[in-house]
Amino acid sequence: MEVIIQPTYEELAEVAAEIVRDALLKKPNLVLGLATGSTPIGLYEALVRMHRTDGLDFSNVTTFNLDEYVGIPPNHPYSYHTFMETHLFNALNIPAENRYIPQSTTVGHEEFCEWYEAAIVDAGGIDIQVLGIGKDGHIGFNEPSSSLGSRTRIKTLTQSTLEANAPHFGSTVDAVPKMAITMGVGTIMDAKQCLLLASGESKAVAIANAVEGAITAEVPASVLQMHPQTIVIIDEAAASQLKRVDYYKQVYANKQELLSQDH
Ligand code: GLP
């Protein structure tokens, strides 16, 4: 696992956006796995800026979102469909038919989940999967105890996740959908590269457990230690519980030096 620690949220978002930009310049038909939540917003803003000011072209890109609540319509103000439209899709030139988000209101969820998995495979697999992390170490909506080999399916949200999401639903836990469709941990692990983003002290324990703790279904993000191409991009506050901060910074500095010699 590569751990990149940046002084601020803005800088971590910029580093993540540069990784996506460089991959897109190499592969115009990039397949991106996308996350919601407050953490990736800075990355999305940076990509929108690169599109507007540098002409970064997304016209051949395909996207797959990690998850969506069950039981609210796509046009609900706090659906992940609406989130993606607001924070990314309405500002980029990704064709509508190339954007996939789990459909929470379809009947026949099992068939839908199988179809979603097949659509990812048909697109050639996910090149870069963007991930946030829950305070309990969840990725997507794979709550603690999720099978580390799980595929896209319906998950029941934990009380902690319901409370974390309550501010979006009028601050009432009861109003938060109790279930979601989410890519599985195994689905995420199939991505060629994962970018795990985290900001702020509230994520410090989750990051320490995910990066330096035991690999366990109790902390689904910890399985990323088994992924050959995961980059964890965090700010100082989210890094504050890590034991090897100095080493990660040294690794990153050395890598930057090597890269500058290459150019
Ligand atoms: C939800 C989402 C996750 C996200 C997490 C953290 O549970 N399903 O994909 O990583 O929230 O969100 P935030 O970035 O707002 O802290």
mmCIF file of C-alpha atoms in Angstrom, residues 31-124:
data_model
loop_
_atom_site.group_PDB
_atom_site.id
_atom_site.type_symbol
_atom_site.label_atom_id
_atom_site.label_comp_id
_atom_site.label_asym_id
_atom_site.label_seq_id
_atom_site.Cartn_x
_atom_site.Cartn_y
_atom_site.Cartn_z
ATOM 1 C CA VAL A 31 -13.274 3.039 -16.580
ATOM 2 C CA LEU A 32 -13.685 4.885 -13.292
ATOM 3 C CA GLY A 33 -15.279 3.552 -10.132
ATOM 4 C CA LEU A 34 -16.788 6.469 -8.236
ATOM 5 C CA ALA A 35 -17.681 7.147 -4.629
ATOM 6 C CA THR A 36 -20.045 9.580 -2.941
ATOM 7 C CA GLY A 37 -19.799 11.297 0.443
ATOM 8 C CA SER A 38 -18.075 14.548 1.296
ATOM 9 C CA THR A 39 -14.532 13.213 0.854
ATOM 10 C CA PRO A 40 -14.321 12.886 -2.958
ATOM 11 C CA ILE A 41 -15.941 16.291 -3.612
ATOM 12 C CA GLY A 42 -12.543 18.055 -3.797
ATOM 13 C CA LEU A 43 -11.306 15.469 -6.301
ATOM 14 C CA TYR A 44 -14.441 15.984 -8.423
ATOM 15 C CA GLU A 45 -14.025 19.776 -8.282
ATOM 16 C CA ALA A 46 -10.421 19.425 -9.450
ATOM 17 C CA LEU A 47 -11.468 17.154 -12.343
ATOM 18 C CA VAL A 48 -14.149 19.654 -13.379
ATOM 19 C CA ARG A 49 -11.529 22.421 -13.318
ATOM 20 C CA MET A 50 -9.146 20.310 -15.451
ATOM 21 C CA HIS A 51 -11.979 19.682 -17.912
ATOM 22 C CA ARG A 52 -12.925 23.363 -18.122
ATOM 23 C CA THR A 53 -9.492 24.985 -18.144
ATOM 24 C CA ASP A 54 -7.249 22.311 -19.696
ATOM 25 C CA GLY A 55 -9.819 20.579 -21.895
ATOM 26 C CA LEU A 56 -9.398 17.217 -20.148
ATOM 27 C CA ASP A 57 -11.690 15.005 -22.204
ATOM 28 C CA PHE A 58 -14.093 12.548 -20.572
ATOM 29 C CA SER A 59 -16.081 11.696 -23.712
ATOM 30 C CA ASN A 60 -14.887 8.073 -23.791
ATOM 31 C CA VAL A 61 -14.955 7.492 -20.053
ATOM 32 C CA THR A 62 -17.270 4.969 -18.396
ATOM 33 C CA THR A 63 -18.161 5.244 -14.707
ATOM 34 C CA PHE A 64 -19.571 2.834 -12.152
ATOM 35 C CA ASN A 65 -20.730 4.115 -8.794
ATOM 36 C CA LEU A 66 -20.135 2.083 -5.694
ATOM 37 C CA ASP A 67 -23.561 2.251 -4.158
ATOM 38 C CA GLU A 68 -27.032 3.720 -3.805
ATOM 39 C CA TYR A 69 -29.688 3.717 -1.109
ATOM 40 C CA VAL A 70 -32.605 1.334 -1.517
ATOM 41 C CA GLY A 71 -36.086 2.778 -1.418
ATOM 42 C CA ILE A 72 -35.591 6.350 -2.556
ATOM 43 C CA PRO A 73 -36.073 7.436 -6.168
ATOM 44 C CA PRO A 74 -33.080 8.520 -8.283
ATOM 45 C CA ASN A 75 -34.329 12.127 -8.243
ATOM 46 C CA HIS A 76 -34.468 12.277 -4.423
ATOM 47 C CA PRO A 77 -32.340 15.256 -3.302
ATOM 48 C CA TYR A 78 -30.057 12.965 -1.276
ATOM 49 C CA SER A 79 -29.856 10.007 -3.614
ATOM 50 C CA TYR A 80 -26.400 9.189 -4.896
ATOM 51 C CA HIS A 81 -27.779 9.737 -8.415
ATOM 52 C CA THR A 82 -28.468 13.363 -7.481
ATOM 53 C CA PHE A 83 -25.096 13.665 -5.732
ATOM 54 C CA MET A 84 -23.219 12.518 -8.839
ATOM 55 C CA GLU A 85 -25.237 14.786 -11.114
ATOM 56 C CA THR A 86 -24.564 17.794 -8.879
ATOM 57 C CA HIS A 87 -20.890 17.212 -8.135
ATOM 58 C CA LEU A 88 -19.609 15.724 -11.375
ATOM 59 C CA PHE A 89 -21.828 14.625 -14.210
ATOM 60 C CA ASN A 90 -23.488 17.956 -14.999
ATOM 61 C CA ALA A 91 -20.057 19.541 -15.459
ATOM 62 C CA LEU A 92 -18.226 16.834 -17.450
ATOM 63 C CA ASN A 93 -18.740 15.353 -20.915
ATOM 64 C CA ILE A 94 -19.192 11.729 -19.852
ATOM 65 C CA PRO A 95 -21.958 10.324 -22.104
ATOM 66 C CA ALA A 96 -25.105 9.547 -20.098
ATOM 67 C CA GLU A 97 -25.135 5.967 -21.404
ATOM 68 C CA ASN A 98 -21.647 5.400 -19.960
ATOM 69 C CA ARG A 99 -22.625 6.290 -16.384
ATOM 70 C CA TYR A 100 -23.732 3.439 -14.183
ATOM 71 C CA ILE A 101 -25.172 3.865 -10.695
ATOM 72 C CA PRO A 102 -26.977 1.088 -8.836
ATOM 73 C CA GLN A 103 -30.736 1.457 -9.338
ATOM 74 C CA SER A 104 -32.257 1.338 -5.913
ATOM 75 C CA THR A 105 -35.886 1.180 -6.931
ATOM 76 C CA THR A 106 -35.814 -1.676 -9.416
ATOM 77 C CA VAL A 107 -37.748 -4.767 -8.574
ATOM 78 C CA GLY A 108 -35.635 -7.894 -8.739
ATOM 79 C CA HIS A 109 -32.590 -6.667 -6.889
ATOM 80 C CA GLU A 110 -30.709 -9.928 -7.282
ATOM 81 C CA GLU A 111 -30.948 -9.826 -11.075
ATOM 82 C CA PHE A 112 -29.956 -6.192 -11.007
ATOM 83 C CA CYS A 113 -26.857 -6.914 -8.908
ATOM 84 C CA GLU A 114 -25.791 -9.696 -11.293
ATOM 85 C CA TRP A 115 -26.361 -7.376 -14.242
ATOM 86 C CA TYR A 116 -24.283 -4.638 -12.584
ATOM 87 C CA GLU A 117 -21.360 -7.018 -12.046
ATOM 88 C CA ALA A 118 -21.607 -8.172 -15.676
ATOM 89 C CA ALA A 119 -21.698 -4.565 -16.921
ATOM 90 C CA ILE A 120 -18.412 -3.863 -15.109
ATOM 91 C CA VAL A 121 -16.825 -6.921 -16.740
ATOM 92 C CA ASP A 122 -18.229 -5.960 -20.174
ATOM 93 C CA ALA A 123 -16.666 -2.505 -19.822
ATOM 94 C CA GLY A 124 -13.290 -4.183 -19.343
#
